[in-house]
PDB file of C-alpha atoms in Angstrom:
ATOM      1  CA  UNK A 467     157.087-211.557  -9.885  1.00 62.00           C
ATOM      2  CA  UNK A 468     155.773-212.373  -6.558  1.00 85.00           C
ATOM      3  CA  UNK A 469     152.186-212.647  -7.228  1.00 92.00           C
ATOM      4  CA  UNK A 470     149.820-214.409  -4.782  1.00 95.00           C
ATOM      5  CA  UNK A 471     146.339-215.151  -6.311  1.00 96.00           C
ATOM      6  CA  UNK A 472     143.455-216.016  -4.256  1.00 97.00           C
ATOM      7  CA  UNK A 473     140.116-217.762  -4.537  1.00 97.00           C
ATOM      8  CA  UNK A 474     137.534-217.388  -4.501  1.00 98.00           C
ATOM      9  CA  UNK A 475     137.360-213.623  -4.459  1.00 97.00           C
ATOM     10  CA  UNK A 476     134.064-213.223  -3.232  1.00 97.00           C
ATOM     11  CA  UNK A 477     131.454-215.686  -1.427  1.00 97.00           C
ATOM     12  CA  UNK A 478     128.174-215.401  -0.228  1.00 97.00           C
ATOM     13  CA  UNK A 479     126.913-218.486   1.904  1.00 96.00           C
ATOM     14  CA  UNK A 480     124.169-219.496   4.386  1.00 97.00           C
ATOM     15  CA  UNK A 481     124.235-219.176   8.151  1.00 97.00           C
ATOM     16  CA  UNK A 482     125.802-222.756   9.085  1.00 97.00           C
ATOM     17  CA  UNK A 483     127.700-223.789   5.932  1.00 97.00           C
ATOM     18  CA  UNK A 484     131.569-224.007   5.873  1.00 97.00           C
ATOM     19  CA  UNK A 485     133.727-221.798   2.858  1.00 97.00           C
ATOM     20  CA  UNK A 486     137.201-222.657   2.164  1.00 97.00           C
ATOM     21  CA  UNK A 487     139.133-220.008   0.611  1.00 98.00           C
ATOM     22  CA  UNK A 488     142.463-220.768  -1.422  1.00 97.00           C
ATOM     23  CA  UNK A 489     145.427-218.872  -1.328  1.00 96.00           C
ATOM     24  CA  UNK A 490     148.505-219.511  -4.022  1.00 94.00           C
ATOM     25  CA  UNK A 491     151.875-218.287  -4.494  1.00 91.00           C
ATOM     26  CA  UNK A 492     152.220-218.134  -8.328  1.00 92.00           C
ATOM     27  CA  UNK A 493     155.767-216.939  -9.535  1.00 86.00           C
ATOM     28  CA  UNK A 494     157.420-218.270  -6.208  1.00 84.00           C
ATOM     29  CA  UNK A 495     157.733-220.648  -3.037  1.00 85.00           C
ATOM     30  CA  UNK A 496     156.315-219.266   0.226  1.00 84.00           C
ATOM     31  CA  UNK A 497     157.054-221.203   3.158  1.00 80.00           C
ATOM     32  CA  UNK A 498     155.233-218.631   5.318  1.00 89.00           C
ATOM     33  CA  UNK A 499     151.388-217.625   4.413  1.00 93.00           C
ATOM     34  CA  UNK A 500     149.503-215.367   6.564  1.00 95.00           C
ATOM     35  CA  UNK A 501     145.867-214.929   7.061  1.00 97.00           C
ATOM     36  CA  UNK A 502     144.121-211.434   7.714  1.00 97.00           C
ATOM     37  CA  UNK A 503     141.082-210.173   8.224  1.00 97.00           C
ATOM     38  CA  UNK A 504     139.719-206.589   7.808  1.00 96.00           C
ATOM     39  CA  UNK A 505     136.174-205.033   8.717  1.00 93.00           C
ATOM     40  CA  UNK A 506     135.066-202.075   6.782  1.00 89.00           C
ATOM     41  CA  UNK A 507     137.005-199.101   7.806  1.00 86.00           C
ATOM     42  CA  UNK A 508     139.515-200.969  10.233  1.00 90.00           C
ATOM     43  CA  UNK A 509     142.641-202.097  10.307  1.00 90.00           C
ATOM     44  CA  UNK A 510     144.126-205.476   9.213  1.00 93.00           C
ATOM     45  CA  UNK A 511     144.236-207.911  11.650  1.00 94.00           C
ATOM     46  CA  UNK A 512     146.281-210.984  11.199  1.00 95.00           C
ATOM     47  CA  UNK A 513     144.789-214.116  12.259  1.00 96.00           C
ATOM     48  CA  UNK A 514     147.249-216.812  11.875  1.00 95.00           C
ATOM     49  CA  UNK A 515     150.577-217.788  10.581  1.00 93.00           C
ATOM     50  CA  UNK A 516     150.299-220.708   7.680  1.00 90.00           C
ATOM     51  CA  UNK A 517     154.122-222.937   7.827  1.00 86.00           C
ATOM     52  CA  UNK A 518     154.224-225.277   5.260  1.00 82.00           C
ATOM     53  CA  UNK A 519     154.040-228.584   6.922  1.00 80.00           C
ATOM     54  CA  UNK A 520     152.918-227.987  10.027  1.00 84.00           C
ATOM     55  CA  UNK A 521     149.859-226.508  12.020  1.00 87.00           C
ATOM     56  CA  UNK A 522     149.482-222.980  12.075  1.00 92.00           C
ATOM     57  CA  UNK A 523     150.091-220.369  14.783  1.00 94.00           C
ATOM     58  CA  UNK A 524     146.687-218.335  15.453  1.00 96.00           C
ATOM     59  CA  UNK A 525     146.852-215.414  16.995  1.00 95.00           C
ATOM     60  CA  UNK A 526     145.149-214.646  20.512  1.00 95.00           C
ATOM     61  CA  UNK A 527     141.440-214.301  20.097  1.00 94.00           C
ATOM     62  CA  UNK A 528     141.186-216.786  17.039  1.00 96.00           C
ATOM     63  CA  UNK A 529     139.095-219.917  17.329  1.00 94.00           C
ATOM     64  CA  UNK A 530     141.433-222.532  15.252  1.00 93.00           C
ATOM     65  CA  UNK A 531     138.575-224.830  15.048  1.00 95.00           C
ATOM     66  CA  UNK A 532     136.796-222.273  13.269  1.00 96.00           C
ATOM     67  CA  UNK A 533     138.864-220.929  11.239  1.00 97.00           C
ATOM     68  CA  UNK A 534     141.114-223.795  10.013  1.00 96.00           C
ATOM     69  CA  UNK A 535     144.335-223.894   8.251  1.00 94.00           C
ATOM     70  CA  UNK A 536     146.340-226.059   6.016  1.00 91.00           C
ATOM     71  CA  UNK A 537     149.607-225.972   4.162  1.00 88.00           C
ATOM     72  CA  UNK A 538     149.821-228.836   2.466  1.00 82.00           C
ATOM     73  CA  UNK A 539     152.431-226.959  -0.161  1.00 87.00           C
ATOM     74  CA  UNK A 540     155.068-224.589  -0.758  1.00 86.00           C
ATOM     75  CA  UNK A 541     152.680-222.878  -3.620  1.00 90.00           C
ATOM     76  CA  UNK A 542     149.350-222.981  -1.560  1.00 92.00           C
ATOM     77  CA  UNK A 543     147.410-222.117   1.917  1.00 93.00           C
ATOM     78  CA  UNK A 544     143.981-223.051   2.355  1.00 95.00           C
ATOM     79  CA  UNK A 545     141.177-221.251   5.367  1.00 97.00           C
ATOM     80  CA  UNK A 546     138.386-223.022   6.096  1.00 97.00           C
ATOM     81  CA  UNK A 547     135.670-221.138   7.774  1.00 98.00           C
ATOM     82  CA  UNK A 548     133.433-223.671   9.592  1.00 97.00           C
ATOM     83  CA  UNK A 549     129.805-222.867  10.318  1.00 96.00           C
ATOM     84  CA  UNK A 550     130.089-219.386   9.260  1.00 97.00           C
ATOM     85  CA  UNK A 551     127.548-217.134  10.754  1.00 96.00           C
ATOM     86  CA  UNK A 552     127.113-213.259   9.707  1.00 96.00           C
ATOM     87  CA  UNK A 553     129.283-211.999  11.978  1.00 96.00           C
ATOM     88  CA  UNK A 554     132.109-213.432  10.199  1.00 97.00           C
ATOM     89  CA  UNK A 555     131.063-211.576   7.136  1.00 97.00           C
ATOM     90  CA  UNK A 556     134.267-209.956   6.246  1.00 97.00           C
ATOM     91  CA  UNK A 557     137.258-209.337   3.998  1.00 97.00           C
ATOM     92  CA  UNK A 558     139.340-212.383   4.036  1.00 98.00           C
ATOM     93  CA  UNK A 559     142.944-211.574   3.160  1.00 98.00           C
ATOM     94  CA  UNK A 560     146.096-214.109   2.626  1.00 97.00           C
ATOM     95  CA  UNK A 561     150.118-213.156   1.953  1.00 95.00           C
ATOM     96  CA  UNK A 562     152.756-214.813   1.644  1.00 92.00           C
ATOM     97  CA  UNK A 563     156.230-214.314   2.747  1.00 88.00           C
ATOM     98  CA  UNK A 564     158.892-213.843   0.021  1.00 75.00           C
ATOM     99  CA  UNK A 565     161.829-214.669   2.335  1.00 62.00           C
ATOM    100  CA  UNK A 566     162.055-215.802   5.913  1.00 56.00           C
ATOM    101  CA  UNK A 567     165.588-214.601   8.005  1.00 52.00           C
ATOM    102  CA  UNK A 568     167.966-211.364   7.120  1.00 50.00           C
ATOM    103  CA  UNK A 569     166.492-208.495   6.179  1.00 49.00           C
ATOM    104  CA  UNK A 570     163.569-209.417   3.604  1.00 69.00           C
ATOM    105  CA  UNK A 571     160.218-210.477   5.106  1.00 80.00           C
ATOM    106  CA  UNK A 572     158.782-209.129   2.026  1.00 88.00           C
ATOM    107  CA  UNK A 573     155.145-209.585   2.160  1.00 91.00           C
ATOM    108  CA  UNK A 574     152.570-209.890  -0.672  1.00 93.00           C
ATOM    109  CA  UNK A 575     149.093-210.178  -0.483  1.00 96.00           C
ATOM    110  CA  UNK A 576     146.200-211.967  -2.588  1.00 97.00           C
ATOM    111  CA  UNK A 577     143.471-209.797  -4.000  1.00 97.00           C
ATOM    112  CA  UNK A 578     141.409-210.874  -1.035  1.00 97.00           C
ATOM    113  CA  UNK A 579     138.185-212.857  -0.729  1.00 98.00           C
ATOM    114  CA  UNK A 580     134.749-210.975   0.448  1.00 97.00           C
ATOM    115  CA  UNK A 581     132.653-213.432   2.570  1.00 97.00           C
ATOM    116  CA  UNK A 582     129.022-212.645   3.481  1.00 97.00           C
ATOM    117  CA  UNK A 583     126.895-214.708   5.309  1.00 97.00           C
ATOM    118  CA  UNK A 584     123.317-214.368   5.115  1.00 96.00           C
TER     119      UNK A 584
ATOM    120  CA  UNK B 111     151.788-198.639  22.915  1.00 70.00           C
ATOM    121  CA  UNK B 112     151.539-199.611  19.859  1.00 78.00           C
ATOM    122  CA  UNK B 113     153.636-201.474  18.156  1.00 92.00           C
ATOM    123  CA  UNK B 114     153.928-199.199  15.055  1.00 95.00           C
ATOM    124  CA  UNK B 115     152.200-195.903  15.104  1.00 95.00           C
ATOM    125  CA  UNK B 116     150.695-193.864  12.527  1.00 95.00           C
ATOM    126  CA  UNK B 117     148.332-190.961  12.295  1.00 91.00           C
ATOM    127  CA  UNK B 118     145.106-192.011  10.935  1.00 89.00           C
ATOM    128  CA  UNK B 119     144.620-188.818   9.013  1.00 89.00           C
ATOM    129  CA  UNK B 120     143.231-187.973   6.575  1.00 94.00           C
ATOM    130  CA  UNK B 121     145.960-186.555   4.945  1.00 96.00           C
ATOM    131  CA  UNK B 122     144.549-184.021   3.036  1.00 97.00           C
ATOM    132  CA  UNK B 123     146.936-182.381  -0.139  1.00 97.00           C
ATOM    133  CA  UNK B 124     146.396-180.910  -3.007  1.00 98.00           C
ATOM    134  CA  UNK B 125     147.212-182.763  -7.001  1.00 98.00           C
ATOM    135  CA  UNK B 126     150.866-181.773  -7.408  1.00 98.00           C
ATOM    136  CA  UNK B 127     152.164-181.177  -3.339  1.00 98.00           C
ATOM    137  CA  UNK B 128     154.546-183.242  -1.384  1.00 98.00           C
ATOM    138  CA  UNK B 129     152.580-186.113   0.507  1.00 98.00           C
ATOM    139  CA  UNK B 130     154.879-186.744   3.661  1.00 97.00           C
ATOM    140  CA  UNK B 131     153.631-189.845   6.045  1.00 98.00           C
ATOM    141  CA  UNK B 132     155.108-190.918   9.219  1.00 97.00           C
ATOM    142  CA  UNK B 133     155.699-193.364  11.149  1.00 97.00           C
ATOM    143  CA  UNK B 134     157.349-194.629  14.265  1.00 97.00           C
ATOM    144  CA  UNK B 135     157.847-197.882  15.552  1.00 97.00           C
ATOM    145  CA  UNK B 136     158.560-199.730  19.216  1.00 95.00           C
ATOM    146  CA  UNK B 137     161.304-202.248  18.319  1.00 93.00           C
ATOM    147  CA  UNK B 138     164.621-201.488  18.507  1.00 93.00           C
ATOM    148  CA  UNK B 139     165.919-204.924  16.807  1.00 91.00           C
ATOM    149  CA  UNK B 140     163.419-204.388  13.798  1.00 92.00           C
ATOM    150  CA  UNK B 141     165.258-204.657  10.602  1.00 91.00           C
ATOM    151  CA  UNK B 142     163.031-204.565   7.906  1.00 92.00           C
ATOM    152  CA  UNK B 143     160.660-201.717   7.286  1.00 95.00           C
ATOM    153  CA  UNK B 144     157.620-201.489   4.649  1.00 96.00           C
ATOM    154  CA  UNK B 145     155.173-199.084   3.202  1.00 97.00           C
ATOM    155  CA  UNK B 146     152.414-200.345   1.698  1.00 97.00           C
ATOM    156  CA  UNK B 147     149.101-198.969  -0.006  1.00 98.00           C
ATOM    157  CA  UNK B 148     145.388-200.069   0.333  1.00 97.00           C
ATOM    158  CA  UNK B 149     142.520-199.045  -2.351  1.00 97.00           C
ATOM    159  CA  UNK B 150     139.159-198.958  -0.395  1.00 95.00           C
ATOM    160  CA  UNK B 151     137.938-202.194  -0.832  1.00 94.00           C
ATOM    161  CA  UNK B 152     141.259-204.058  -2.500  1.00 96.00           C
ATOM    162  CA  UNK B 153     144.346-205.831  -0.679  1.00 97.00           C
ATOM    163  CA  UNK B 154     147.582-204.254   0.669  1.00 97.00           C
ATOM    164  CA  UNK B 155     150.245-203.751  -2.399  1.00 96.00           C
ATOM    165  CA  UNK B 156     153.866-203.126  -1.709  1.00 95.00           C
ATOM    166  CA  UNK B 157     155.043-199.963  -2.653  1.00 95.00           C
ATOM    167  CA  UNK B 158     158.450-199.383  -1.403  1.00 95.00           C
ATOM    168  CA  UNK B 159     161.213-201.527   1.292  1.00 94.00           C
ATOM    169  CA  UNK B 160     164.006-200.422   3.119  1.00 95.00           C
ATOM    170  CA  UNK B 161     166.475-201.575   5.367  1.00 93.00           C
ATOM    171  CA  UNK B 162     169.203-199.007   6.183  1.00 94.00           C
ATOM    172  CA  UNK B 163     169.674-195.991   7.511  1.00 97.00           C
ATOM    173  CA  UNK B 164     168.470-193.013   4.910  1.00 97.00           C
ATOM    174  CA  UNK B 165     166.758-192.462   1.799  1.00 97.00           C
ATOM    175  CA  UNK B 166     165.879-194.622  -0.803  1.00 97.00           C
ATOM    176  CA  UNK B 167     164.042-193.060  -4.007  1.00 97.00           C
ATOM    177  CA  UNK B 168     161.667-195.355  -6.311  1.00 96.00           C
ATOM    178  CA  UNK B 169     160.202-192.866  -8.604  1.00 97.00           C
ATOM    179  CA  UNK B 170     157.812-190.227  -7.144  1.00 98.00           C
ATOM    180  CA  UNK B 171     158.257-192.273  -3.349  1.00 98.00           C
ATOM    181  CA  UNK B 172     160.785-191.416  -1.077  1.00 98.00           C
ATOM    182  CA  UNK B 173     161.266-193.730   1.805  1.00 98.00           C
ATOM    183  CA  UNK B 174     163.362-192.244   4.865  1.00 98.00           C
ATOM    184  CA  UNK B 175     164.558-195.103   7.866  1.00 97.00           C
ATOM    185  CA  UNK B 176     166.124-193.558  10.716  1.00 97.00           C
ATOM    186  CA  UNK B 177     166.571-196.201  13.420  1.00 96.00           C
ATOM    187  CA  UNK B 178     167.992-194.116  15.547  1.00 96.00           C
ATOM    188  CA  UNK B 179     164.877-192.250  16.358  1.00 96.00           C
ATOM    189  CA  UNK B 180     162.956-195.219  15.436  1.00 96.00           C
ATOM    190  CA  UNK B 181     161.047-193.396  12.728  1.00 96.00           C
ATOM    191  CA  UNK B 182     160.676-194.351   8.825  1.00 98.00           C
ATOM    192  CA  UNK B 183     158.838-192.313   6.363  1.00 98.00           C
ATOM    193  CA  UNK B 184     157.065-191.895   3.267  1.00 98.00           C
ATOM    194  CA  UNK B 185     157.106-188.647   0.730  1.00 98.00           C
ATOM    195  CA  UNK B 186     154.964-188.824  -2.401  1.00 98.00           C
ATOM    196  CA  UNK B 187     156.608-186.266  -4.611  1.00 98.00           C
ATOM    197  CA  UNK B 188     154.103-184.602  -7.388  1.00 98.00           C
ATOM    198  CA  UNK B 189     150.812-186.177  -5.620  1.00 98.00           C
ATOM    199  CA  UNK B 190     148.061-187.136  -8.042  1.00 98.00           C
ATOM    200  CA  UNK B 191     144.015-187.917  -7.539  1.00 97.00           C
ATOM    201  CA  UNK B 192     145.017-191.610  -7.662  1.00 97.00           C
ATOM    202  CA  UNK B 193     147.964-191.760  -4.746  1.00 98.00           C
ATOM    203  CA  UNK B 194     144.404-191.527  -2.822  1.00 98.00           C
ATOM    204  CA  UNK B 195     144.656-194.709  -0.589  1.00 97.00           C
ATOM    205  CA  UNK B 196     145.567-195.753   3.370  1.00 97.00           C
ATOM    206  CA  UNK B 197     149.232-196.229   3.423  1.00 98.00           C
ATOM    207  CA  UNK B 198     150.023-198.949   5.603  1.00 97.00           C
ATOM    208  CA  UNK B 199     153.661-198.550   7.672  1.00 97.00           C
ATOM    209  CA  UNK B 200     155.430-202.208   8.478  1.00 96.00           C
ATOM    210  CA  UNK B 201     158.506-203.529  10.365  1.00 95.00           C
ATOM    211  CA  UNK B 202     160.276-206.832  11.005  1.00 91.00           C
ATOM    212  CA  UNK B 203     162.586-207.938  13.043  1.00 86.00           C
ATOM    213  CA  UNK B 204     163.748-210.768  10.842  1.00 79.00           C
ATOM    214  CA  UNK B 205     164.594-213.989  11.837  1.00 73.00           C
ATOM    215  CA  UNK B 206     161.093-215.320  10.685  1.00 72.00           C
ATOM    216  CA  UNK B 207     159.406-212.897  13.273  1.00 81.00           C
ATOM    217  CA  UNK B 208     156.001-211.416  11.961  1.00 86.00           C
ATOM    218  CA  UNK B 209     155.670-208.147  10.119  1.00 91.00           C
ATOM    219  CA  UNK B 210     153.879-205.623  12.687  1.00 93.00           C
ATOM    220  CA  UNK B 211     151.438-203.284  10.430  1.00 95.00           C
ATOM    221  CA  UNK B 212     150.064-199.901  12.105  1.00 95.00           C
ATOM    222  CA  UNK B 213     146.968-199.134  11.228  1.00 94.00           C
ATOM    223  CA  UNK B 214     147.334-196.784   8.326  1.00 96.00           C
ATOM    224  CA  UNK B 215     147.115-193.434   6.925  1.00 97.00           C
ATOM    225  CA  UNK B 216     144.388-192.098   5.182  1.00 97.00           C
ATOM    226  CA  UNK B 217     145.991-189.931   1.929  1.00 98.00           C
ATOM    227  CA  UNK B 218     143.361-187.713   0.288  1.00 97.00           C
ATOM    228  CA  UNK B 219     144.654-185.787  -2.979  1.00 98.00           C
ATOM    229  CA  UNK B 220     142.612-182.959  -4.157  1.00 96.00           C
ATOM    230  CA  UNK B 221     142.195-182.483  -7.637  1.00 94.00           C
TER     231      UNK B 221
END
């Protein structure tokens, strides 16, 4: 159980062109996603919480217009990264919450999507 | 300070030792406390949770809360070649509060 796929798992795109990376909850309903990113040899850096049905929280530093964010279900988070250029070449990485409140907060991540902008 | 602290490492132990990683954590209210492992190159898996004071066995992992001093850890008992990974330490406070992840601990087992 608790299996979170995402897709694609790796792009490659031109300077200017917007990728939109999906992230699903498989085996359960997640009404918290979270979106990471992680350079080579650093740590993970969370940039925004996903709530199903409404707009996300993005953490200081993050451009929401550039990286945008919908949670149109229970099941399934969607980034958009608009007019990627190569310095946002990097590992893309969504999880989702398995419980909100008490003492869960389990986490589980996708596999992770590799984005590389030429 | 950090939020949750770890020592980078590496870790260095060789196939068949006791692995022991640390960590210690600013929040007195957290409530929820992970350990998680990361693959060069692959996503964060889950390896063990706990939410009370002690030990709790899964296994060869050992996870140890003690909120008093505000420290959890990890032991790897029997360490192979492939327990070769960061090991990331997380806490929550609950409530729907985020899940604060230090920034790992490089484990390197020597065949």
């Amino acid at each position: 159980g608790a299996v979170v796929s995402q897709h694609p798992s790796w792009v490659i795109c031109k300077s200017g062109t917007s990728v939109k990376i999906e992230c699903r909850s498989l085996d359960f309903q997640a009404t918290t996603m979270f979106w990471y990113r992680q350079f080579p040899k650093q740590s993970l850096m969370l940039m925004a919480t996903s709530n199903e049905g409404s707009k996300a929280t993005y953490e200081q530093g993050v451009e929401k217009d550039k990286f945008l964010i919908n949670h149109a279900s229970l099941t399934l988070s969607t980034l958009t990264v608009t007019s990627a250029h190569p310095e946002d070449s990097s590992f893309y990485i969504c999880s989702a919450r398995l419980r909100s409140g008490g003492s869960y907060n389990e986490q589980f991540f996708g596999p992770g999507t590799r984005l590389t902008v030429l | 300070q950090k939020e949750v602290e770890q020592n980078s490492g590496p870790l260095s132990v060789p196939e068949g030792a006791i692995a022991s990683l640390n960590c210690t954590y600013s929040d007195r209210g957290s409530q929820s406390f992970f350990w998680y492992r990361q693959y060069s190159g692959k996503s964060p898996e889950l390896i063990m949770s706990i939410y009370s004071n002690g030990d709790k066995e899964d296994g060869r992992f050992t996870a140890q809360l003690n909120k008093a001093s505000q420290y959890v850890s990890l032991l790897i008992r029997d360490s192979q070649p492939s327990d070769s990974a960061t090991y990331l330490c997380a806490v929550n406070r609950g409530g729907g509060f985020k899940t604060i992840f230090g920034a790992g601990t490089r484990l390197f087992v020597k065949a």
